[in-house]
Amino acid sequence: MSFTLHGIAVSSGIAIGHAHLVSHTSLEVAHYVLPKKFVDEEIVRFDTALQITRNELSGLRSNRPTHAAAEFDAFLELHQMILDDPLLSVAPREMIASEHCNAEWALKVQTETLVAQFDEFEDAYLRERQTDVKQVAERLLKQLLGQPGHQPTPMRLDVETILVAHDLSPADLIQFRPQQYAAFITDVGGATSHTAIVARSLNTPCVVGLHHARELVREDDLLILDGEQGVLIVNPDKSILAEYKLRQSEWELERKKLKRLRTARANTLDGTAIELYANIEKPEDVAEVKENGATGIGLFRSEFLFLNRDDLPDEEEQFEAYRAAAEGMEGQPVTIRTFDLGADKQLKGVERVASNPALGLRAIRLCLAEPQLFRPQLRALLRASHYGNIRILIPMLSSVSELNQTLQFIAATRQSLEDESIPCGSDVKIGGMIEIPAAALAINVFARKLDFLSIGTNDLIQYTLAIDRTDEEVAHLYDPLHPAILHLLAHAIGTCNKLGVPISVCGEIAGELPYTRLLLGLGLRQLSMFSAQVPSIKQRVLTTSLPELTALTQKILRADDPLRIRELLGRLNA
Ligand code: PEP
Ligand code: MG
């Protein structure tokens, strides 16, 4: 049966392929029936994994860092309780015994039952605890998968495969190699969630917020995914398929043509130079940055070095990563953001329980609270600055005292490296991210103390409009054209221009064509986006005359009716 689903378009391109359903975790679980003689052994295997997981949790509790918040303890205690819930610790054994199935399968089925029970709770806090159930089950599942006896599921990922998931974290996604699948779709998620951001950086078509795709789509269904329109067509008929094949080749041709702009300078028609930088997640992304003609890195989300691993990258490993990026960019700016951990990017094993993580101990707040995490990063950054043009970017600044503390920390780290005679770059620029409305309003205070600023519109919009960027239920409220956002942008850009402090935008709108002229009209001269989008934005810059933008941009700022704002924006882009 053919049907169509509509979601939120987050990464363009058209993919045609067969569905491969993936479970909540990126770990695939096979189902197989065991010969009777192996059933007891399978139960022992389950018990062993259970015991190791119990030990692991108590180990984490007794080794908890002294600085870790008391919530960390509460969180581990909760996970221990969940692990001992009979549905996770006893029911899978019984299922292995009665159905002769493998332990992973029994665990998966029982986890789903437990999650469904949590789903029924009226109380939002209790309902949210299903995330903890999934995390605990994932921990146990990993133990099982790492044990002898498990027959791994053959991964069938190839370019014809479209991954269909209820949810995928940024960490899940980054595990899949880009060449292994054609696209992916999820039931949940918003356009500026980090999962969507990673999809764009992998250059993979993606639609999120499809609600029930994971339930409705069957394994191997033929799918067409239109990442531009946010449409998923399941089992299309021949004529639709032919039409999309044509559109797909046209789209690819267009991309190829745009790449010819690689070496062209991004100058407007009136000759103003615009800097187009790229956002990256790991040093290997530098090749793509250069391929797409970006002239610098405006945002290296360094926290991605932490995802998908059980240990923390030490100073040496970080130094190598930053140095590789700096050397790869051959003197062009490489803006490395200090860890923006917390919220939807959590350290493995130390996920924090916070009632509202986006407003909690995240980004620079976390780094200042955990100097043992921050110090090695600053040492690595300063050491790597000797090998290229590294700039340090501080995320989520909200107060000046936080900034002062960070600047002192950086200065003390530099001093100790100098005392050890370890070379550092002599003029490492330090910048801050404007992501919190308070920081945007008080930008002059930050601009006076920093070398440059960068507006993170993904968070700025989230915090200004009070909409969780990962929640598809409120995704329709995400609106970069909201008058409050436009005024914050105009104020931030205008103030920095007056003070002569460079300012850029590195949130997702920097890579969205409808906003390019508006941002230029507001006075912005630097944009940082996912690499693949640089050629399209460059083309828009090349066909833009700045003097012609002023009057319309001012009209947009004065307008308050959303339809009128959109109409004026249409004229700006005509
Ligand atoms: C932003 O908030 O706009 C930003 C660039 O940072 P991130 O998306 O990583 O939160
Ligand atoms: Mg941000």
mmCIF file with all atom_site columns, C-alpha atoms in Angstrom, residues 231-391:
data_model
loop_
_atom_site.group_PDB
_atom_site.id
_atom_site.type_symbol
_atom_site.label_atom_id
_atom_site.label_alt_id
_atom_site.label_comp_id
_atom_site.label_asym_id
_atom_site.label_entity_id
_atom_site.label_seq_id
_atom_site.pdbx_PDB_ins_code
_atom_site.Cartn_x
_atom_site.Cartn_y
_atom_site.Cartn_z
_atom_site.occupancy
_atom_site.B_iso_or_equiv
_atom_site.pdbx_formal_charge
_atom_site.auth_seq_id
_atom_site.auth_comp_id
_atom_site.auth_asym_id
_atom_site.auth_atom_id
_atom_site.pdbx_PDB_model_num
ATOM 1   C CA . VAL A 1 231 ? 7.999  14.279 2.684   1.00 0.00 ? 231 VAL A CA 1
ATOM 2   C CA . LEU A 1 232 ? 8.235  10.509 2.928   1.00 0.00 ? 232 LEU A CA 1
ATOM 3   C CA . ILE A 1 233 ? 6.494  8.408  0.291   1.00 0.00 ? 233 ILE A CA 1
ATOM 4   C CA . VAL A 1 234 ? 6.115  4.757  1.193   1.00 0.00 ? 234 VAL A CA 1
ATOM 5   C CA . ASN A 1 235 ? 5.825  2.179  -1.616  1.00 0.00 ? 235 ASN A CA 1
ATOM 6   C CA . PRO A 1 236 ? 5.340  4.756  -4.393  1.00 0.00 ? 236 PRO A CA 1
ATOM 7   C CA . ASP A 1 237 ? 3.780  3.783  -7.707  1.00 0.00 ? 237 ASP A CA 1
ATOM 8   C CA . LYS A 1 238 ? 5.890  3.692  -10.853 1.00 0.00 ? 238 LYS A CA 1
ATOM 9   C CA . SER A 1 239 ? 5.101  7.174  -12.126 1.00 0.00 ? 239 SER A CA 1
ATOM 10  C CA . ILE A 1 240 ? 5.945  8.836  -8.787  1.00 0.00 ? 240 ILE A CA 1
ATOM 11  C CA . LEU A 1 241 ? 9.137  6.816  -8.597  1.00 0.00 ? 241 LEU A CA 1
ATOM 12  C CA . ALA A 1 242 ? 10.148 7.910  -12.110 1.00 0.00 ? 242 ALA A CA 1
ATOM 13  C CA . GLU A 1 243 ? 9.428  11.546 -11.277 1.00 0.00 ? 243 GLU A CA 1
ATOM 14  C CA . TYR A 1 244 ? 11.558 11.446 -8.137  1.00 0.00 ? 244 TYR A CA 1
ATOM 15  C CA . LYS A 1 245 ? 14.411 9.712  -9.942  1.00 0.00 ? 245 LYS A CA 1
ATOM 16  C CA . LEU A 1 246 ? 14.439 12.608 -12.348 1.00 0.00 ? 246 LEU A CA 1
ATOM 17  C CA . ARG A 1 247 ? 14.331 15.166 -9.525  1.00 0.00 ? 247 ARG A CA 1
ATOM 18  C CA . GLN A 1 248 ? 17.133 13.324 -7.771  1.00 0.00 ? 248 GLN A CA 1
ATOM 19  C CA . SER A 1 249 ? 19.441 13.535 -10.761 1.00 0.00 ? 249 SER A CA 1
ATOM 20  C CA . GLU A 1 250 ? 18.571 17.205 -11.305 1.00 0.00 ? 250 GLU A CA 1
ATOM 21  C CA . TRP A 1 251 ? 19.372 17.935 -7.681  1.00 0.00 ? 251 TRP A CA 1
ATOM 22  C CA . GLU A 1 252 ? 22.718 16.176 -7.922  1.00 0.00 ? 252 GLU A CA 1
ATOM 23  C CA . LEU A 1 253 ? 23.564 18.037 -11.112 1.00 0.00 ? 253 LEU A CA 1
ATOM 24  C CA . GLU A 1 254 ? 22.761 21.343 -9.453  1.00 0.00 ? 254 GLU A CA 1
ATOM 25  C CA . ARG A 1 255 ? 25.071 20.472 -6.528  1.00 0.00 ? 255 ARG A CA 1
ATOM 26  C CA . LYS A 1 256 ? 27.886 19.658 -8.927  1.00 0.00 ? 256 LYS A CA 1
ATOM 27  C CA . LYS A 1 257 ? 27.450 22.943 -10.753 1.00 0.00 ? 257 LYS A CA 1
ATOM 28  C CA . LEU A 1 258 ? 27.531 24.897 -7.511  1.00 0.00 ? 258 LEU A CA 1
ATOM 29  C CA . LYS A 1 259 ? 30.780 23.254 -6.520  1.00 0.00 ? 259 LYS A CA 1
ATOM 30  C CA . ARG A 1 260 ? 32.422 25.080 -9.403  1.00 0.00 ? 260 ARG A CA 1
ATOM 31  C CA . LEU A 1 261 ? 32.167 28.191 -7.227  1.00 0.00 ? 261 LEU A CA 1
ATOM 32  C CA . ARG A 1 262 ? 34.635 26.627 -4.821  1.00 0.00 ? 262 ARG A CA 1
ATOM 33  C CA . THR A 1 263 ? 37.486 29.030 -5.475  1.00 0.00 ? 263 THR A CA 1
ATOM 34  C CA . ALA A 1 264 ? 35.387 32.134 -6.211  1.00 0.00 ? 264 ALA A CA 1
ATOM 35  C CA . ARG A 1 265 ? 35.490 34.864 -3.579  1.00 0.00 ? 265 ARG A CA 1
ATOM 36  C CA . ALA A 1 266 ? 32.206 35.461 -1.794  1.00 0.00 ? 266 ALA A CA 1
ATOM 37  C CA . ASN A 1 267 ? 31.841 39.121 -2.756  1.00 0.00 ? 267 ASN A CA 1
ATOM 38  C CA . THR A 1 268 ? 28.518 40.891 -3.123  1.00 0.00 ? 268 THR A CA 1
ATOM 39  C CA . LEU A 1 269 ? 27.682 42.731 -6.364  1.00 0.00 ? 269 LEU A CA 1
ATOM 40  C CA . ASP A 1 270 ? 28.883 45.969 -4.769  1.00 0.00 ? 270 ASP A CA 1
ATOM 41  C CA . GLY A 1 271 ? 32.222 44.355 -3.908  1.00 0.00 ? 271 GLY A CA 1
ATOM 42  C CA . THR A 1 272 ? 31.840 43.684 -0.171  1.00 0.00 ? 272 THR A CA 1
ATOM 43  C CA . ALA A 1 273 ? 33.688 40.583 0.984   1.00 0.00 ? 273 ALA A CA 1
ATOM 44  C CA . ILE A 1 274 ? 31.598 38.108 2.992   1.00 0.00 ? 274 ILE A CA 1
ATOM 45  C CA . GLU A 1 275 ? 33.306 35.353 4.991   1.00 0.00 ? 275 GLU A CA 1
ATOM 46  C CA . LEU A 1 276 ? 31.715 31.956 4.586   1.00 0.00 ? 276 LEU A CA 1
ATOM 47  C CA . TYR A 1 277 ? 32.972 29.529 7.201   1.00 0.00 ? 277 TYR A CA 1
ATOM 48  C CA . ALA A 1 278 ? 32.045 25.943 7.973   1.00 0.00 ? 278 ALA A CA 1
ATOM 49  C CA . ASN A 1 279 ? 30.797 24.145 11.070  1.00 0.00 ? 279 ASN A CA 1
ATOM 50  C CA . ILE A 1 280 ? 32.463 20.818 11.822  1.00 0.00 ? 280 ILE A CA 1
ATOM 51  C CA . GLU A 1 281 ? 32.281 18.042 14.416  1.00 0.00 ? 281 GLU A CA 1
ATOM 52  C CA . LYS A 1 282 ? 35.613 16.320 13.990  1.00 0.00 ? 282 LYS A CA 1
ATOM 53  C CA . PRO A 1 283 ? 39.003 17.036 12.384  1.00 0.00 ? 283 PRO A CA 1
ATOM 54  C CA . GLU A 1 284 ? 38.343 14.664 9.477   1.00 0.00 ? 284 GLU A CA 1
ATOM 55  C CA . ASP A 1 285 ? 35.606 17.062 8.323   1.00 0.00 ? 285 ASP A CA 1
ATOM 56  C CA . VAL A 1 286 ? 38.298 19.514 7.199   1.00 0.00 ? 286 VAL A CA 1
ATOM 57  C CA . ALA A 1 287 ? 38.558 17.811 3.786   1.00 0.00 ? 287 ALA A CA 1
ATOM 58  C CA . GLU A 1 288 ? 34.912 18.565 3.077   1.00 0.00 ? 288 GLU A CA 1
ATOM 59  C CA . VAL A 1 289 ? 35.303 22.123 4.318   1.00 0.00 ? 289 VAL A CA 1
ATOM 60  C CA . LYS A 1 290 ? 37.969 22.702 1.697   1.00 0.00 ? 290 LYS A CA 1
ATOM 61  C CA . GLU A 1 291 ? 36.114 20.844 -1.010  1.00 0.00 ? 291 GLU A CA 1
ATOM 62  C CA . ASN A 1 292 ? 33.200 23.219 -0.556  1.00 0.00 ? 292 ASN A CA 1
ATOM 63  C CA . GLY A 1 293 ? 35.379 26.325 -0.544  1.00 0.00 ? 293 GLY A CA 1
ATOM 64  C CA . ALA A 1 294 ? 34.814 27.575 3.017   1.00 0.00 ? 294 ALA A CA 1
ATOM 65  C CA . THR A 1 295 ? 37.604 29.931 4.056   1.00 0.00 ? 295 THR A CA 1
ATOM 66  C CA . GLY A 1 296 ? 37.685 28.992 7.701   1.00 0.00 ? 296 GLY A CA 1
ATOM 67  C CA . ILE A 1 297 ? 35.994 27.011 10.420  1.00 0.00 ? 297 ILE A CA 1
ATOM 68  C CA . GLY A 1 298 ? 33.507 29.124 12.327  1.00 0.00 ? 298 GLY A CA 1
ATOM 69  C CA . LEU A 1 299 ? 32.448 26.405 14.744  1.00 0.00 ? 299 LEU A CA 1
ATOM 70  C CA . PHE A 1 300 ? 34.157 23.149 15.677  1.00 0.00 ? 300 PHE A CA 1
ATOM 71  C CA . ARG A 1 301 ? 31.723 21.429 18.060  1.00 0.00 ? 301 ARG A CA 1
ATOM 72  C CA . SER A 1 302 ? 34.504 19.856 20.114  1.00 0.00 ? 302 SER A CA 1
ATOM 73  C CA . GLU A 1 303 ? 32.134 17.950 22.416  1.00 0.00 ? 303 GLU A CA 1
ATOM 74  C CA . PHE A 1 304 ? 31.614 15.434 19.634  1.00 0.00 ? 304 PHE A CA 1
ATOM 75  C CA . LEU A 1 305 ? 35.059 14.094 20.566  1.00 0.00 ? 305 LEU A CA 1
ATOM 76  C CA . PHE A 1 306 ? 33.371 12.844 23.730  1.00 0.00 ? 306 PHE A CA 1
ATOM 77  C CA . LEU A 1 307 ? 30.422 11.025 22.265  1.00 0.00 ? 307 LEU A CA 1
ATOM 78  C CA . ASN A 1 308 ? 30.222 7.260  21.746  1.00 0.00 ? 308 ASN A CA 1
ATOM 79  C CA . ARG A 1 309 ? 32.948 6.299  24.141  1.00 0.00 ? 309 ARG A CA 1
ATOM 80  C CA . ASP A 1 310 ? 33.324 5.110  27.673  1.00 0.00 ? 310 ASP A CA 1
ATOM 81  C CA . ASP A 1 311 ? 36.513 7.018  28.495  1.00 0.00 ? 311 ASP A CA 1
ATOM 82  C CA . LEU A 1 312 ? 37.256 10.707 28.172  1.00 0.00 ? 312 LEU A CA 1
ATOM 83  C CA . PRO A 1 313 ? 39.694 11.979 25.544  1.00 0.00 ? 313 PRO A CA 1
ATOM 84  C CA . ASP A 1 314 ? 42.814 13.089 27.392  1.00 0.00 ? 314 ASP A CA 1
ATOM 85  C CA . GLU A 1 315 ? 44.850 16.204 26.720  1.00 0.00 ? 315 GLU A CA 1
ATOM 86  C CA . GLU A 1 316 ? 47.087 14.434 24.209  1.00 0.00 ? 316 GLU A CA 1
ATOM 87  C CA . GLU A 1 317 ? 44.230 13.067 22.136  1.00 0.00 ? 317 GLU A CA 1
ATOM 88  C CA . GLN A 1 318 ? 42.509 16.424 22.100  1.00 0.00 ? 318 GLN A CA 1
ATOM 89  C CA . PHE A 1 319 ? 45.750 18.180 21.186  1.00 0.00 ? 319 PHE A CA 1
ATOM 90  C CA . GLU A 1 320 ? 46.153 15.866 18.177  1.00 0.00 ? 320 GLU A CA 1
ATOM 91  C CA . ALA A 1 321 ? 42.563 16.511 17.066  1.00 0.00 ? 321 ALA A CA 1
ATOM 92  C CA . TYR A 1 322 ? 42.851 20.284 17.315  1.00 0.00 ? 322 TYR A CA 1
ATOM 93  C CA . ARG A 1 323 ? 46.277 20.329 15.737  1.00 0.00 ? 323 ARG A CA 1
ATOM 94  C CA . ALA A 1 324 ? 45.036 18.196 12.829  1.00 0.00 ? 324 ALA A CA 1
ATOM 95  C CA . ALA A 1 325 ? 42.210 20.656 12.173  1.00 0.00 ? 325 ALA A CA 1
ATOM 96  C CA . ALA A 1 326 ? 44.528 23.673 12.485  1.00 0.00 ? 326 ALA A CA 1
ATOM 97  C CA . GLU A 1 327 ? 47.170 22.215 10.177  1.00 0.00 ? 327 GLU A CA 1
ATOM 98  C CA . GLY A 1 328 ? 44.539 20.984 7.725   1.00 0.00 ? 328 GLY A CA 1
ATOM 99  C CA . MET A 1 329 ? 43.173 24.521 7.373   1.00 0.00 ? 329 MET A CA 1
ATOM 100 C CA . GLU A 1 330 ? 46.662 25.868 6.595   1.00 0.00 ? 330 GLU A CA 1
ATOM 101 C CA . GLY A 1 331 ? 46.524 29.156 8.452   1.00 0.00 ? 331 GLY A CA 1
ATOM 102 C CA . GLN A 1 332 ? 42.831 29.846 7.921   1.00 0.00 ? 332 GLN A CA 1
ATOM 103 C CA . PRO A 1 333 ? 40.856 30.438 11.119  1.00 0.00 ? 333 PRO A CA 1
ATOM 104 C CA . VAL A 1 334 ? 39.751 27.382 13.071  1.00 0.00 ? 334 VAL A CA 1
ATOM 105 C CA . THR A 1 335 ? 37.254 28.373 15.743  1.00 0.00 ? 335 THR A CA 1
ATOM 106 C CA . ILE A 1 336 ? 37.075 25.661 18.354  1.00 0.00 ? 336 ILE A CA 1
ATOM 107 C CA . ARG A 1 337 ? 34.215 25.825 20.779  1.00 0.00 ? 337 ARG A CA 1
ATOM 108 C CA . THR A 1 338 ? 34.970 24.568 24.257  1.00 0.00 ? 338 THR A CA 1
ATOM 109 C CA . PHE A 1 339 ? 32.789 21.644 25.256  1.00 0.00 ? 339 PHE A CA 1
ATOM 110 C CA . ASP A 1 340 ? 29.097 22.254 24.984  1.00 0.00 ? 340 ASP A CA 1
ATOM 111 C CA . LEU A 1 341 ? 28.141 19.154 26.930  1.00 0.00 ? 341 LEU A CA 1
ATOM 112 C CA . GLY A 1 342 ? 24.889 18.678 28.779  1.00 0.00 ? 342 GLY A CA 1
ATOM 113 C CA . ALA A 1 343 ? 21.327 18.950 27.413  1.00 0.00 ? 343 ALA A CA 1
ATOM 114 C CA . ASP A 1 344 ? 21.133 16.617 24.388  1.00 0.00 ? 344 ASP A CA 1
ATOM 115 C CA . LYS A 1 345 ? 24.876 15.789 24.348  1.00 0.00 ? 345 LYS A CA 1
ATOM 116 C CA . GLN A 1 346 ? 25.705 13.836 27.463  1.00 0.00 ? 346 GLN A CA 1
ATOM 117 C CA . LEU A 1 347 ? 28.851 12.091 28.572  1.00 0.00 ? 347 LEU A CA 1
ATOM 118 C CA . LYS A 1 348 ? 28.403 8.342  28.612  1.00 0.00 ? 348 LYS A CA 1
ATOM 119 C CA . GLY A 1 349 ? 27.880 6.923  32.057  1.00 0.00 ? 349 GLY A CA 1
ATOM 120 C CA . VAL A 1 350 ? 27.554 10.307 33.707  1.00 0.00 ? 350 VAL A CA 1
ATOM 121 C CA . GLU A 1 351 ? 24.297 11.432 32.180  1.00 0.00 ? 351 GLU A CA 1
ATOM 122 C CA . ARG A 1 352 ? 22.840 13.896 34.612  1.00 0.00 ? 352 ARG A CA 1
ATOM 123 C CA . VAL A 1 353 ? 19.334 13.965 35.857  1.00 0.00 ? 353 VAL A CA 1
ATOM 124 C CA . ALA A 1 354 ? 18.140 17.516 35.560  1.00 0.00 ? 354 ALA A CA 1
ATOM 125 C CA . SER A 1 355 ? 14.530 18.513 35.412  1.00 0.00 ? 355 SER A CA 1
ATOM 126 C CA . ASN A 1 356 ? 15.353 20.899 32.604  1.00 0.00 ? 356 ASN A CA 1
ATOM 127 C CA . PRO A 1 357 ? 18.753 20.085 31.131  1.00 0.00 ? 357 PRO A CA 1
ATOM 128 C CA . ALA A 1 358 ? 18.762 22.844 28.505  1.00 0.00 ? 358 ALA A CA 1
ATOM 129 C CA . LEU A 1 359 ? 18.597 25.347 31.381  1.00 0.00 ? 359 LEU A CA 1
ATOM 130 C CA . GLY A 1 360 ? 20.928 23.397 33.596  1.00 0.00 ? 360 GLY A CA 1
ATOM 131 C CA . LEU A 1 361 ? 24.625 22.750 33.990  1.00 0.00 ? 361 LEU A CA 1
ATOM 132 C CA . ARG A 1 362 ? 25.458 22.891 30.316  1.00 0.00 ? 362 ARG A CA 1
ATOM 133 C CA . ALA A 1 363 ? 28.358 24.197 28.179  1.00 0.00 ? 363 ALA A CA 1
ATOM 134 C CA . ILE A 1 364 ? 30.603 26.756 29.932  1.00 0.00 ? 364 ILE A CA 1
ATOM 135 C CA . ARG A 1 365 ? 28.646 26.290 33.180  1.00 0.00 ? 365 ARG A CA 1
ATOM 136 C CA . LEU A 1 366 ? 29.592 22.620 33.229  1.00 0.00 ? 366 LEU A CA 1
ATOM 137 C CA . CYS A 1 367 ? 33.227 23.340 32.308  1.00 0.00 ? 367 CYS A CA 1
ATOM 138 C CA . LEU A 1 368 ? 33.611 25.884 35.100  1.00 0.00 ? 368 LEU A CA 1
ATOM 139 C CA . ALA A 1 369 ? 32.027 23.463 37.550  1.00 0.00 ? 369 ALA A CA 1
ATOM 140 C CA . GLU A 1 370 ? 34.334 20.643 36.433  1.00 0.00 ? 370 GLU A CA 1
ATOM 141 C CA . PRO A 1 371 ? 37.847 22.112 36.088  1.00 0.00 ? 371 PRO A CA 1
ATOM 142 C CA . GLN A 1 372 ? 39.315 18.639 35.690  1.00 0.00 ? 372 GLN A CA 1
ATOM 143 C CA . LEU A 1 373 ? 37.323 18.390 32.448  1.00 0.00 ? 373 LEU A CA 1
ATOM 144 C CA . PHE A 1 374 ? 38.093 21.922 31.276  1.00 0.00 ? 374 PHE A CA 1
ATOM 145 C CA . ARG A 1 375 ? 41.802 22.165 32.049  1.00 0.00 ? 375 ARG A CA 1
ATOM 146 C CA . PRO A 1 376 ? 42.987 19.428 29.657  1.00 0.00 ? 376 PRO A CA 1
ATOM 147 C CA . GLN A 1 377 ? 40.901 20.959 26.891  1.00 0.00 ? 377 GLN A CA 1
ATOM 148 C CA . LEU A 1 378 ? 42.348 24.423 27.396  1.00 0.00 ? 378 LEU A CA 1
ATOM 149 C CA . ARG A 1 379 ? 45.881 23.017 27.545  1.00 0.00 ? 379 ARG A CA 1
ATOM 150 C CA . ALA A 1 380 ? 45.253 21.058 24.344  1.00 0.00 ? 380 ALA A CA 1
ATOM 151 C CA . LEU A 1 381 ? 43.789 24.104 22.586  1.00 0.00 ? 381 LEU A CA 1
ATOM 152 C CA . LEU A 1 382 ? 46.622 26.412 23.574  1.00 0.00 ? 382 LEU A CA 1
ATOM 153 C CA . ARG A 1 383 ? 49.240 23.846 22.639  1.00 0.00 ? 383 ARG A CA 1
ATOM 154 C CA . ALA A 1 384 ? 47.594 23.258 19.260  1.00 0.00 ? 384 ALA A CA 1
ATOM 155 C CA . SER A 1 385 ? 47.437 27.018 18.649  1.00 0.00 ? 385 SER A CA 1
ATOM 156 C CA . HIS A 1 386 ? 51.175 26.871 18.029  1.00 0.00 ? 386 HIS A CA 1
ATOM 157 C CA . TYR A 1 387 ? 50.448 24.908 14.822  1.00 0.00 ? 387 TYR A CA 1
ATOM 158 C CA . GLY A 1 388 ? 47.779 27.035 13.179  1.00 0.00 ? 388 GLY A CA 1
ATOM 159 C CA . ASN A 1 389 ? 45.210 29.771 13.504  1.00 0.00 ? 389 ASN A CA 1
ATOM 160 C CA . ILE A 1 390 ? 43.150 28.472 16.407  1.00 0.00 ? 390 ILE A CA 1
ATOM 161 C CA . ARG A 1 391 ? 40.487 30.660 17.994  1.00 0.00 ? 391 ARG A CA 1
#
